[in-house]
mmCIF file with all atom_site columns, C-alpha atoms in Angstrom:
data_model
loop_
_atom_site.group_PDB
_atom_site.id
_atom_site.type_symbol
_atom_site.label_atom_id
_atom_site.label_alt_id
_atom_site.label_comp_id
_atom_site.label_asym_id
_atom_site.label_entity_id
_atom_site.label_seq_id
_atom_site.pdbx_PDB_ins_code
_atom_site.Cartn_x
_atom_site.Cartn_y
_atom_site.Cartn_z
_atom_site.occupancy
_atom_site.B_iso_or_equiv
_atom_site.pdbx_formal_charge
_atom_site.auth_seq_id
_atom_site.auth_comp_id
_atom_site.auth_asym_id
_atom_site.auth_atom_id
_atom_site.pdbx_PDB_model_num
ATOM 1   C CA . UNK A 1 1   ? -1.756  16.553 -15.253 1.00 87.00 ? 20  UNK A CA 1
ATOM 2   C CA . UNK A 1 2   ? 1.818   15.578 -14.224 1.00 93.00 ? 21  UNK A CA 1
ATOM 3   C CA . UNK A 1 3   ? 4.217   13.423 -16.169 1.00 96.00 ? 22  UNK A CA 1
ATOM 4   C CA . UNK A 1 4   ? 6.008   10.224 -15.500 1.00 97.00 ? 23  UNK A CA 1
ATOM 5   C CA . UNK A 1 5   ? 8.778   7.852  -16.895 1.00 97.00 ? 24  UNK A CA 1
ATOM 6   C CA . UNK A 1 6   ? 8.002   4.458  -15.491 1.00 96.00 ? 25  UNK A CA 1
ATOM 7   C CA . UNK A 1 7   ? 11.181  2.057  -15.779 1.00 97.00 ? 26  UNK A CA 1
ATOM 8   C CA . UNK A 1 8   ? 10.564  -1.780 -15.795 1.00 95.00 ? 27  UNK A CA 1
ATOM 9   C CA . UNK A 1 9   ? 7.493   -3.694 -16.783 1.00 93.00 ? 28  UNK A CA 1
ATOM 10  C CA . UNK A 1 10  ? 6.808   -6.158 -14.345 1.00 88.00 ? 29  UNK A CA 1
ATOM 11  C CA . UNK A 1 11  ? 3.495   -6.323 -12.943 1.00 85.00 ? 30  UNK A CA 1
ATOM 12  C CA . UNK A 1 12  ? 3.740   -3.585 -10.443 1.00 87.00 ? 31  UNK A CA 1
ATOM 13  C CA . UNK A 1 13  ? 5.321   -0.978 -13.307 1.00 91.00 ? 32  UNK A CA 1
ATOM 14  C CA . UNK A 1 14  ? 2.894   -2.353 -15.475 1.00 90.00 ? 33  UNK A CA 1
ATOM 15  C CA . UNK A 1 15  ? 0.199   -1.898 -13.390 1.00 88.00 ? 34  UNK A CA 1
ATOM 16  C CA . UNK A 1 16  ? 0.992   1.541  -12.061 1.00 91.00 ? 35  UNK A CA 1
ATOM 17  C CA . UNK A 1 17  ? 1.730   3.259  -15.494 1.00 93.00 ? 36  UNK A CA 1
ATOM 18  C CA . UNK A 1 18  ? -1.700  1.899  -16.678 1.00 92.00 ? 37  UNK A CA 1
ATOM 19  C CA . UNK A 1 19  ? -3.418  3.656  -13.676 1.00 89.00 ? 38  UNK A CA 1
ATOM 20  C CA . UNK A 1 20  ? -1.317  6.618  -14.258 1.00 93.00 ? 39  UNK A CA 1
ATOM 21  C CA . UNK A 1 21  ? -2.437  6.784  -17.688 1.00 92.00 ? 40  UNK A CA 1
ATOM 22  C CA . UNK A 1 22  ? -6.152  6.111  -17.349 1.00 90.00 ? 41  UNK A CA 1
ATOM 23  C CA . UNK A 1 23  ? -6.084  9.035  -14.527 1.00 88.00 ? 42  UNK A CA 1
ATOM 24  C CA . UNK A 1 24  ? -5.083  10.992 -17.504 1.00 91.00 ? 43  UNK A CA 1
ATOM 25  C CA . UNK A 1 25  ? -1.126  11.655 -16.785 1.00 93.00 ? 44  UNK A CA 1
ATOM 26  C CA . UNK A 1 26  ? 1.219   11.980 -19.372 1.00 95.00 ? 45  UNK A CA 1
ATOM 27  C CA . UNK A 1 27  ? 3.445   8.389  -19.017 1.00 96.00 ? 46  UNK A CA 1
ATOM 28  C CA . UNK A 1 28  ? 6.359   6.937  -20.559 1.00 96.00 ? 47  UNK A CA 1
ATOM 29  C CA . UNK A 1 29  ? 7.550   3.465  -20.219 1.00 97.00 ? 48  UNK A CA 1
ATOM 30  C CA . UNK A 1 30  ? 11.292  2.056  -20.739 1.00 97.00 ? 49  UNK A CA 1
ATOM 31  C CA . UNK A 1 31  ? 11.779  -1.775 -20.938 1.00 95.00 ? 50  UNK A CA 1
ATOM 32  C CA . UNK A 1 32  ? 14.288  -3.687 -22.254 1.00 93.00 ? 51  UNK A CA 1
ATOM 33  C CA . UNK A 1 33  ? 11.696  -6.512 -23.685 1.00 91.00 ? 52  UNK A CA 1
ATOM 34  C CA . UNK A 1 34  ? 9.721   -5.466 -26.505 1.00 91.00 ? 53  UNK A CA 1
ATOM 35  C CA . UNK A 1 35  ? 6.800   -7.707 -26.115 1.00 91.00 ? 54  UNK A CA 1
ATOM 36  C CA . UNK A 1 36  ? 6.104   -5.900 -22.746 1.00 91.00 ? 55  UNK A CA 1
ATOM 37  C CA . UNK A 1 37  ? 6.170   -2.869 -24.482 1.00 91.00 ? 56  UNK A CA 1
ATOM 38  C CA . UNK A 1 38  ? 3.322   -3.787 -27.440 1.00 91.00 ? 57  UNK A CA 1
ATOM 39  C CA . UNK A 1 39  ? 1.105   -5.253 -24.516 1.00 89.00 ? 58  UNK A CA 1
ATOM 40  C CA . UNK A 1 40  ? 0.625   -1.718 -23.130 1.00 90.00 ? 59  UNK A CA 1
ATOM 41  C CA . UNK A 1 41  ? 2.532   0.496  -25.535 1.00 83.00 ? 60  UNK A CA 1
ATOM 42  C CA . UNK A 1 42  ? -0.865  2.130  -27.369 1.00 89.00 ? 61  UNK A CA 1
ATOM 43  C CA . UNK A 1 43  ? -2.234  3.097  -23.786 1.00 93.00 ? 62  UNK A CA 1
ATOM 44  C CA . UNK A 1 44  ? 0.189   5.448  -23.118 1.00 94.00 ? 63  UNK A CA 1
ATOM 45  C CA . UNK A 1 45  ? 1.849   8.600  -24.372 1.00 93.00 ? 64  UNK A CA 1
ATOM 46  C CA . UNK A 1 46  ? 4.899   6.786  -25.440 1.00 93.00 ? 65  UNK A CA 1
ATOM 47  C CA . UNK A 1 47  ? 7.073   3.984  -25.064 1.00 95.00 ? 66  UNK A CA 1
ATOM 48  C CA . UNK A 1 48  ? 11.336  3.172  -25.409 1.00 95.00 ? 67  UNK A CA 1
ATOM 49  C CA . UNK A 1 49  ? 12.521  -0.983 -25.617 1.00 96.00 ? 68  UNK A CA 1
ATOM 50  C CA . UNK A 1 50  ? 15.770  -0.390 -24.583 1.00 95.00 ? 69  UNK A CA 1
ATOM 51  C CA . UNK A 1 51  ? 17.717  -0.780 -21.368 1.00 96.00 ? 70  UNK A CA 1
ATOM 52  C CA . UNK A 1 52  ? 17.631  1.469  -18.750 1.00 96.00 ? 71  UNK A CA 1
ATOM 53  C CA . UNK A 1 53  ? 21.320  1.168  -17.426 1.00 95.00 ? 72  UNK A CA 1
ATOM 54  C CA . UNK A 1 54  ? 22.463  2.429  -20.564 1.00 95.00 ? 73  UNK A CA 1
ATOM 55  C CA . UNK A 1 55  ? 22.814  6.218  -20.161 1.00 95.00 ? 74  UNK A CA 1
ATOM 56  C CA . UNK A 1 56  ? 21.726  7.134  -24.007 1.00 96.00 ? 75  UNK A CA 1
ATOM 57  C CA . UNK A 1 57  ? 18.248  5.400  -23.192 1.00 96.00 ? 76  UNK A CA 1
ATOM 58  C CA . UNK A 1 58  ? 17.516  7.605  -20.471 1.00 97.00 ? 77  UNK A CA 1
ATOM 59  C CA . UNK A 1 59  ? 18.917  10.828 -22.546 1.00 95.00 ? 78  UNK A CA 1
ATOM 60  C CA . UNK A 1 60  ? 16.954  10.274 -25.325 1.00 94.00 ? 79  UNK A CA 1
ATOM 61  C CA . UNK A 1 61  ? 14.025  9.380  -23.060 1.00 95.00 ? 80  UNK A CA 1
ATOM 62  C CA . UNK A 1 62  ? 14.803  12.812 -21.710 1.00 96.00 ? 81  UNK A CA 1
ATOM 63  C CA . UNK A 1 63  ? 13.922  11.769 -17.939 1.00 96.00 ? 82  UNK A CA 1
ATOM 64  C CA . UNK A 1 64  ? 15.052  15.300 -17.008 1.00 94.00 ? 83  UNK A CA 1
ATOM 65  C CA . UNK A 1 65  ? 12.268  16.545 -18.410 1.00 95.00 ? 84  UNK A CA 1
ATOM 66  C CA . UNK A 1 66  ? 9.487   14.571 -16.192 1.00 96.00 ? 85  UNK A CA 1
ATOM 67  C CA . UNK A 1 67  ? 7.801   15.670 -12.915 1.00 96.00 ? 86  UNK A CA 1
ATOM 68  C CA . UNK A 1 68  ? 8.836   11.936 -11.717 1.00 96.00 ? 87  UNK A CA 1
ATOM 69  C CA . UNK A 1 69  ? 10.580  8.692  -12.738 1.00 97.00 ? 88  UNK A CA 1
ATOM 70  C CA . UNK A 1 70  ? 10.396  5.828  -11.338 1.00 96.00 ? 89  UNK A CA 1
ATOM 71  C CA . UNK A 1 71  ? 12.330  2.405  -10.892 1.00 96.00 ? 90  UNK A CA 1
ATOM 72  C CA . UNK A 1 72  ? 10.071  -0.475 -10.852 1.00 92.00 ? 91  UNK A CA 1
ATOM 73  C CA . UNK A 1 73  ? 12.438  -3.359 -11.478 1.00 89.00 ? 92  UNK A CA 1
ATOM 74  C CA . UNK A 1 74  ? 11.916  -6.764 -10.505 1.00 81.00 ? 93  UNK A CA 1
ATOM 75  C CA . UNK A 1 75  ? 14.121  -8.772 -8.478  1.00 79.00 ? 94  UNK A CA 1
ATOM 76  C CA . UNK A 1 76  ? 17.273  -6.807 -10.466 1.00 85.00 ? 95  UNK A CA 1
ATOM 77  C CA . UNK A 1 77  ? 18.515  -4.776 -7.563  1.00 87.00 ? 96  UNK A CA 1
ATOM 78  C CA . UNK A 1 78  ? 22.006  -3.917 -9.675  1.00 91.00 ? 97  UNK A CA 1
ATOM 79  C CA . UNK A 1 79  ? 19.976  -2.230 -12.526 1.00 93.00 ? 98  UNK A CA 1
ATOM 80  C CA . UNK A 1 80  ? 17.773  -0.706 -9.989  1.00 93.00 ? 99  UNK A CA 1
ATOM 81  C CA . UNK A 1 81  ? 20.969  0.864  -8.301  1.00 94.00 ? 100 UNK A CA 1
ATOM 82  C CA . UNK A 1 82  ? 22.522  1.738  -11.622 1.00 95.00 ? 101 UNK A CA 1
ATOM 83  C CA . UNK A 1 83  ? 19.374  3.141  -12.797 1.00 96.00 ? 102 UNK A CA 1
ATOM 84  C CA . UNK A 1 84  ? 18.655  5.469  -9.554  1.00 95.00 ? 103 UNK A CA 1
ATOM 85  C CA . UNK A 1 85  ? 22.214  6.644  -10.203 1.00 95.00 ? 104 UNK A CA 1
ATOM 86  C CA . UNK A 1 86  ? 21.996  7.523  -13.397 1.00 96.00 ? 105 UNK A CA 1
ATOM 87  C CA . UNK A 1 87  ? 18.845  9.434  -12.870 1.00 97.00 ? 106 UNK A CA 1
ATOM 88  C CA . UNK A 1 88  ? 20.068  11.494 -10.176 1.00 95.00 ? 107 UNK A CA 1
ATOM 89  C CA . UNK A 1 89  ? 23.753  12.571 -11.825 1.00 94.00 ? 108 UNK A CA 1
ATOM 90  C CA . UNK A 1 90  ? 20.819  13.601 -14.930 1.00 95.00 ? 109 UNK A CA 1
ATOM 91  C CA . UNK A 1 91  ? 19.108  15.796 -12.425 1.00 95.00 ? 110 UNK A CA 1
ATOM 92  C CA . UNK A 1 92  ? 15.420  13.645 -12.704 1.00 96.00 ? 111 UNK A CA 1
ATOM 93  C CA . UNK A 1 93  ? 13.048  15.825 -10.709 1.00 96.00 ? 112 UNK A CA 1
ATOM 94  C CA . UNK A 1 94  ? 12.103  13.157 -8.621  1.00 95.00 ? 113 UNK A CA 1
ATOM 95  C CA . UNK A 1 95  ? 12.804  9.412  -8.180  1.00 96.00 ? 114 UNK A CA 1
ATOM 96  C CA . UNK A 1 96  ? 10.884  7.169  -6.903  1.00 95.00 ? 115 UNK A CA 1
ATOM 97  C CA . UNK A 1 97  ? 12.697  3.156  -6.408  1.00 93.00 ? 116 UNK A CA 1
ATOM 98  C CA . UNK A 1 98  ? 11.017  0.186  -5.746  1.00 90.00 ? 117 UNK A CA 1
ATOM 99  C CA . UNK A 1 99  ? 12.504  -2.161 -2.713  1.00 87.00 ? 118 UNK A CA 1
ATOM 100 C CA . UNK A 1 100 ? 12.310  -5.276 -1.064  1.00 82.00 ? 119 UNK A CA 1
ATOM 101 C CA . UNK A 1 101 ? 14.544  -5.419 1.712   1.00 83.00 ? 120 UNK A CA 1
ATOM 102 C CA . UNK A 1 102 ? 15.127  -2.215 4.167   1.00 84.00 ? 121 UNK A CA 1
ATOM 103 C CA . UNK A 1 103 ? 19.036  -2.819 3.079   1.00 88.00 ? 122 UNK A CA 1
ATOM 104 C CA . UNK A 1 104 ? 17.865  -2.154 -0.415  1.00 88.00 ? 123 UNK A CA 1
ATOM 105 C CA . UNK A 1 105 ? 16.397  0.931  0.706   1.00 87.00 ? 124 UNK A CA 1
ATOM 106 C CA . UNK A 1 106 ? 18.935  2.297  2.591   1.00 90.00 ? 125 UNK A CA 1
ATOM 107 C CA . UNK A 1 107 ? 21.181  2.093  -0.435  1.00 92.00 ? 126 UNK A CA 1
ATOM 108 C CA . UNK A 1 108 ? 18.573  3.516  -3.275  1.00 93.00 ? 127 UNK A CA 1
ATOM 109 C CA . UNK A 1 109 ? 18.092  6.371  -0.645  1.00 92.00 ? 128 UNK A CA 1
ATOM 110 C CA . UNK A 1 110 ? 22.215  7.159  -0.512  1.00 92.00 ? 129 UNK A CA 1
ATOM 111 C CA . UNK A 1 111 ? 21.704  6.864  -4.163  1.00 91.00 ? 130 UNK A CA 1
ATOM 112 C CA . UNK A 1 112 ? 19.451  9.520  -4.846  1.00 91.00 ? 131 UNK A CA 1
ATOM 113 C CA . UNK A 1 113 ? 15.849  7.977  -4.536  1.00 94.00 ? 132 UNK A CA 1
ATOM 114 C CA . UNK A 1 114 ? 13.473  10.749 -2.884  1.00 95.00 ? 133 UNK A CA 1
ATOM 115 C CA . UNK A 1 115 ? 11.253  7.717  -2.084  1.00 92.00 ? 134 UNK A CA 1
ATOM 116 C CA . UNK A 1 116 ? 11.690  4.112  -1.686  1.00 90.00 ? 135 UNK A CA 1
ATOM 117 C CA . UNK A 1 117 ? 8.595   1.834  -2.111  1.00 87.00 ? 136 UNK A CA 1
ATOM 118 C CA . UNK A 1 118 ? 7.884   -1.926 -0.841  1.00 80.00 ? 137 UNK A CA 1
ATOM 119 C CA . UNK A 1 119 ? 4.805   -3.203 -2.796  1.00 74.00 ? 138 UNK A CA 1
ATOM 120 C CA . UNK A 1 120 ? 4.460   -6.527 -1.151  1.00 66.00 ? 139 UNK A CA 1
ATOM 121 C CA . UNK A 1 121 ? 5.130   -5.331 1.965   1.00 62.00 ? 140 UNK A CA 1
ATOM 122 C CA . UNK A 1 122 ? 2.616   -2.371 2.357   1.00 63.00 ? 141 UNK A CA 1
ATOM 123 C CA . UNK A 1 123 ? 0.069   -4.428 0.524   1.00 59.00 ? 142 UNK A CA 1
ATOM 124 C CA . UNK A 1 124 ? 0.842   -7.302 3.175   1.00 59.00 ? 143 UNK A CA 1
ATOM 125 C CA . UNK A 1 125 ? 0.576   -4.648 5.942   1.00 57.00 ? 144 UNK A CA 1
ATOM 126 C CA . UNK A 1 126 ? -2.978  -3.126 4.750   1.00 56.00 ? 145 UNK A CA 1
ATOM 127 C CA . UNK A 1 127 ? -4.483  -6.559 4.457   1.00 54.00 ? 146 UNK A CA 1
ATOM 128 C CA . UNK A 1 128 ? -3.024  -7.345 8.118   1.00 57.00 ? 147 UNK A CA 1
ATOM 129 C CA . UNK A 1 129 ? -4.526  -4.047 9.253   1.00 56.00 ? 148 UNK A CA 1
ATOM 130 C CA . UNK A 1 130 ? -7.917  -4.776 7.618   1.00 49.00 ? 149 UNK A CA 1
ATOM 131 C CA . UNK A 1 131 ? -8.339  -8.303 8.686   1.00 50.00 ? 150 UNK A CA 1
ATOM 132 C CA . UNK A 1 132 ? -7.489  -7.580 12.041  1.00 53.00 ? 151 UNK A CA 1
ATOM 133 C CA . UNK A 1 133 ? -10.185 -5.237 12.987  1.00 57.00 ? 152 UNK A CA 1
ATOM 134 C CA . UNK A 1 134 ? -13.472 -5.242 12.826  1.00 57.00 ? 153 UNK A CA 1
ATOM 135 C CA . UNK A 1 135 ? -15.609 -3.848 10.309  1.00 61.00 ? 154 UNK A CA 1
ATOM 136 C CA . UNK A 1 136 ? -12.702 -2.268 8.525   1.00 61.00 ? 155 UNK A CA 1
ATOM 137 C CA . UNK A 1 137 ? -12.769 -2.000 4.792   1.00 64.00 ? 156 UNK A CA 1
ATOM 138 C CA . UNK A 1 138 ? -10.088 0.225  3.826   1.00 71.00 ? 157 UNK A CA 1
ATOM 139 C CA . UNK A 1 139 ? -7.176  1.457  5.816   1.00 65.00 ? 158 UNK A CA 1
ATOM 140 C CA . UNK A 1 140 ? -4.355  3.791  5.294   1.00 71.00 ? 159 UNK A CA 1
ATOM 141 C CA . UNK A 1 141 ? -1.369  5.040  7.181   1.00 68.00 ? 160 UNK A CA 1
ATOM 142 C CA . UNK A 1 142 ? -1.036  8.868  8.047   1.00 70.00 ? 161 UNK A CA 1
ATOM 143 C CA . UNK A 1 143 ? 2.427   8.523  10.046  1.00 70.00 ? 162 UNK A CA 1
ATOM 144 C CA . UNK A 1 144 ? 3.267   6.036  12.456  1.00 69.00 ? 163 UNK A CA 1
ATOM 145 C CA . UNK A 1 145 ? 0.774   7.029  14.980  1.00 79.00 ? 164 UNK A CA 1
ATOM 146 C CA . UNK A 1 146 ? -2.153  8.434  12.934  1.00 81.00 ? 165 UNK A CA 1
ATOM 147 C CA . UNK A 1 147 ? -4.833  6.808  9.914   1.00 81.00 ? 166 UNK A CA 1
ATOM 148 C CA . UNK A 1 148 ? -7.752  7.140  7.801   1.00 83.00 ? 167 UNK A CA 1
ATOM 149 C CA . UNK A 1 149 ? -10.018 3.966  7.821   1.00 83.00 ? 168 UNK A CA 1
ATOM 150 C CA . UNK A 1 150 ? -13.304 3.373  6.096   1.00 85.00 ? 169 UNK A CA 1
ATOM 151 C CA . UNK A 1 151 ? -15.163 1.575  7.924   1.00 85.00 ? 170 UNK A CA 1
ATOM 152 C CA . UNK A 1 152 ? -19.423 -0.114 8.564   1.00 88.00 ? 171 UNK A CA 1
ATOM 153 C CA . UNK A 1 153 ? -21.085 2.038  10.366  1.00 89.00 ? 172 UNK A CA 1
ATOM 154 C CA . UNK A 1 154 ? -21.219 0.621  13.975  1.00 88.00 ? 173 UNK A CA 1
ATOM 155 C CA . UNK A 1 155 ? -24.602 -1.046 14.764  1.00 89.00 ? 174 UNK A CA 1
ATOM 156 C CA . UNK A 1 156 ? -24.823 1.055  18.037  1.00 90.00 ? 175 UNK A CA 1
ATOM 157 C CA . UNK A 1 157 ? -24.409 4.667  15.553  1.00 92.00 ? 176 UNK A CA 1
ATOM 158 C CA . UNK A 1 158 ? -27.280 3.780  13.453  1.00 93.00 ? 177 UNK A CA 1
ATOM 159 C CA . UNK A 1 159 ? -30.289 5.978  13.406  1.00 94.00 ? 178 UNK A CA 1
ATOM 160 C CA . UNK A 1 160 ? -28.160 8.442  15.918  1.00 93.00 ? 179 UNK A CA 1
ATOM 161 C CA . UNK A 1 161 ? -25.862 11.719 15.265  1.00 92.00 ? 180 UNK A CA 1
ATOM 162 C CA . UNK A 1 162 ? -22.375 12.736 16.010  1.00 87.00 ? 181 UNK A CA 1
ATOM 163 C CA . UNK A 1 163 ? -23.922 15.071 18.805  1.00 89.00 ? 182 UNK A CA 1
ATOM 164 C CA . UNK A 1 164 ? -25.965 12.677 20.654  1.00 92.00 ? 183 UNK A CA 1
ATOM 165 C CA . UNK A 1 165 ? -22.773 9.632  20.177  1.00 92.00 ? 184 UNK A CA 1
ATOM 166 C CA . UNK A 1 166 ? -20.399 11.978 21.438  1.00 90.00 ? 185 UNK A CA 1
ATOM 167 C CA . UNK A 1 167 ? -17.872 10.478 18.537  1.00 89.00 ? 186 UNK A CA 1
ATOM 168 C CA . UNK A 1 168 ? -14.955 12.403 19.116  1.00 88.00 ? 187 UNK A CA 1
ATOM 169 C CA . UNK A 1 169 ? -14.885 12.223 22.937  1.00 89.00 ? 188 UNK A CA 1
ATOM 170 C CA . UNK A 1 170 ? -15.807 8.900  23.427  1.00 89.00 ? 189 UNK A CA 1
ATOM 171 C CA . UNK A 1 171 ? -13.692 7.378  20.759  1.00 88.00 ? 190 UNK A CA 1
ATOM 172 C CA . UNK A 1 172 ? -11.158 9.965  19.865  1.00 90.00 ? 191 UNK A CA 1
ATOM 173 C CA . UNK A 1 173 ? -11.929 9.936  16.077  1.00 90.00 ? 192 UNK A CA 1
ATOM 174 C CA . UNK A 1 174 ? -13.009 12.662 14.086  1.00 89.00 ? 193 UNK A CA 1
ATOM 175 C CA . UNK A 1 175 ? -15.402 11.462 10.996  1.00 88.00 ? 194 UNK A CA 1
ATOM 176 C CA . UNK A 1 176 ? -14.838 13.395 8.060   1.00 85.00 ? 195 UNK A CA 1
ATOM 177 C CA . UNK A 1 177 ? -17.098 11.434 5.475   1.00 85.00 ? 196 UNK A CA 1
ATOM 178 C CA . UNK A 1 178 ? -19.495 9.238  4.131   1.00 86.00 ? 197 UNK A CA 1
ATOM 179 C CA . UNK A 1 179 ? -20.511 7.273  1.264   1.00 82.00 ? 198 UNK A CA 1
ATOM 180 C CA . UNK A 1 180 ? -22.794 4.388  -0.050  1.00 81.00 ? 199 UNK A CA 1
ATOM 181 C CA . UNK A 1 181 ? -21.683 0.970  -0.296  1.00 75.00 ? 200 UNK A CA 1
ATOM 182 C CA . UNK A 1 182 ? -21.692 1.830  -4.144  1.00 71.00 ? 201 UNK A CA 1
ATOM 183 C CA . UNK A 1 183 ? -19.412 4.877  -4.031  1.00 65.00 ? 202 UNK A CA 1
ATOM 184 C CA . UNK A 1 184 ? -21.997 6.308  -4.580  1.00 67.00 ? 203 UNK A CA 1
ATOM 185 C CA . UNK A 1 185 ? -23.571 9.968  -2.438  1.00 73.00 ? 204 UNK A CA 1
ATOM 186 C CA . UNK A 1 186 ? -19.870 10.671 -0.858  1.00 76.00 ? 205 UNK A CA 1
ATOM 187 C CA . UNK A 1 187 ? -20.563 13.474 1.514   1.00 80.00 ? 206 UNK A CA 1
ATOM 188 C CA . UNK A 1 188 ? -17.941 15.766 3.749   1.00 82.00 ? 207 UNK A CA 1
ATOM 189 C CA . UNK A 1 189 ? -19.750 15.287 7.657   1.00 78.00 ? 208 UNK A CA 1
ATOM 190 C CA . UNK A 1 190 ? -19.806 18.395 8.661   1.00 79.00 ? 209 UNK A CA 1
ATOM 191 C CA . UNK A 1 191 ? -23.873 18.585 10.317  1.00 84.00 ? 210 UNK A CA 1
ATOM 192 C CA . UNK A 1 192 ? -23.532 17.240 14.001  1.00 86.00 ? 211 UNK A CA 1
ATOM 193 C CA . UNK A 1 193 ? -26.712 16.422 13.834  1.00 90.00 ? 212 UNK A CA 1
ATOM 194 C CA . UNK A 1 194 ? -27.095 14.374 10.752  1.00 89.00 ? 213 UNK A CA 1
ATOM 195 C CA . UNK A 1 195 ? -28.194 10.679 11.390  1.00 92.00 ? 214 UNK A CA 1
ATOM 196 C CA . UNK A 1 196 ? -26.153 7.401  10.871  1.00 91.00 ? 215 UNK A CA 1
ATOM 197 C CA . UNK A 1 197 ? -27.972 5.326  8.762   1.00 91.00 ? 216 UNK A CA 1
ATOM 198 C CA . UNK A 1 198 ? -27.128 1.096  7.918   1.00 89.00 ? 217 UNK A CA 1
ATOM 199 C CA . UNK A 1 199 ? -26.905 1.275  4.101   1.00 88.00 ? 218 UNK A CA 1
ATOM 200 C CA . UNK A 1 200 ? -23.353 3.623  4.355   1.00 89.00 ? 219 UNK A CA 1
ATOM 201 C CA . UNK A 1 201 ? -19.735 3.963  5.598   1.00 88.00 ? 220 UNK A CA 1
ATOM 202 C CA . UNK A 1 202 ? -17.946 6.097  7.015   1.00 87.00 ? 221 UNK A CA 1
ATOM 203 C CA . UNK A 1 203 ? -14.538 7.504  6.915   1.00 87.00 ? 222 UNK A CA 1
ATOM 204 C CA . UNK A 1 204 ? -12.762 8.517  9.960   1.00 87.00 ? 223 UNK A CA 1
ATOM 205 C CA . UNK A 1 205 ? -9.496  9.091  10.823  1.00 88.00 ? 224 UNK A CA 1
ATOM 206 C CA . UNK A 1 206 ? -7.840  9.605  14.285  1.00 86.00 ? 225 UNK A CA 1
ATOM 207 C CA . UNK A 1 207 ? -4.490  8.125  15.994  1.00 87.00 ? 226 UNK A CA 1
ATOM 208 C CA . UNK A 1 208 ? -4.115  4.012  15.603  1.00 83.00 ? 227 UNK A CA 1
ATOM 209 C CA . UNK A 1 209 ? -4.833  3.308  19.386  1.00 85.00 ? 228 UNK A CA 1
ATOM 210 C CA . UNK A 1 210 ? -8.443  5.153  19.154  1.00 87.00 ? 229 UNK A CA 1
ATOM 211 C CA . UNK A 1 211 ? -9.207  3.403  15.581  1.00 84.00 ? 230 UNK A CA 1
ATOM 212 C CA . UNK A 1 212 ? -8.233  -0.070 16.783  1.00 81.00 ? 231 UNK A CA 1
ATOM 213 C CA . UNK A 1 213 ? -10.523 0.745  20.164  1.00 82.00 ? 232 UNK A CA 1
ATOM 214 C CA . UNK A 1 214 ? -13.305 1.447  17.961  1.00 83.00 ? 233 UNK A CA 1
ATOM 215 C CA . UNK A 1 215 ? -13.253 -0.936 15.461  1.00 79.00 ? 234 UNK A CA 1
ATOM 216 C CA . UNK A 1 216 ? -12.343 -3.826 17.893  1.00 69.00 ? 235 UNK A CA 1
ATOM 217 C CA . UNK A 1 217 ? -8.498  -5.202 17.182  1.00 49.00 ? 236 UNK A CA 1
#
């Protein structure tokens, strides 16, 4: 279990200390409005109204103290600069600030954030990247060159094995699992010789140029 000090609730802080929580991480919240605070305020360990950009918030939040805090204001990039600040001359373990320009990033990085996140823009990105290929379900970025996709199994694997298809040579992918439709039965591939069946997918991962060939861009 780690511990995290969420700052802002808009819908993305919102959202992500609620999945923090239900994953069973310790979370606190700080937000200046107070009827943000009761709508999620009994789902997690504990919660501050107050303002973030005032130093004696985020002392008697004790943000030190947490494995990672995070920035998640809205369209407020001068509290979102004051706030990364003021975390890192506290010594906050890690910071993590939300963007929406690069030029916004660039500055929360001189700043102190140890990671800068764009939530409309990677969620733009992964739907681009699904939509675009074939048979792709889920999709996510390694490095620049290299991903993990989920994908249908291809019509021509079905009812054949890794050996006989040849996977890794012919395609340049490795697959590393596979799972029902459901979620359901997720298995590590590691039997050559194990058949591709219809009612599955499969998880592979490999550089973008070999997943894109596979998949059909």
């Amino acid at each position: 279990m780690k511990s995290f000090c969420i700052i802002g609730l808009g819908n993305f802080g919102k959202t992500l200390a609620l999945t923090l929580s239900e994953s069973g991480h310790q979370v606190l919240v700080i937000n200046k409005d107070e009827a943000e605070i009761d709508q999620i305020g009994d789902q997690v360990v504990s919660a501050i109204c107050g303002d973030a950009t005032n130093e004696s918030v985020l002392r008697t939040a004790g943000v030190n103290n947490y494995d990672c805090c995070v920035v998640c204001m809205e369209n407020n990039m001068q509290d979102s600069i004051l706030i990364t600040l003021l975390l890192k001359e506290m010594g906050a373990n890690k910071i993590v600030a939300r963007a929406s320009s690069e030029r916004q990033k660039k500055v929360l990085i001189k700043l102190g954030a140890d990671v800068v996140v764009f939530p409309e823009k990677d969620m733009a990105q992964k739907l681009a990247q699904i939509l675009a290929k074939n048979d792709v379900l889920e999709y996510f970025n390694l490095s620049d060159k290299f991903s993990i996709a989920e994908i249908k199994v291809p019509k021509r694997w079905i009812g054949m094995s890794i050996r006989e298809l040849e996977i890794r040579k012919k395609y340049g992918v490795n697959v590393i699992a596979t799972c029902d439709y459901d979620n359901q039965n997720f298995e590590i591939f590691n039997n050559p010789e194990r058949l591709f069946r219809a009612d599955e997918k499969v998880v592979i991962v490999g550089d973008n140029d070999s997943i894109e060939k596979l998949t059909g861009k």
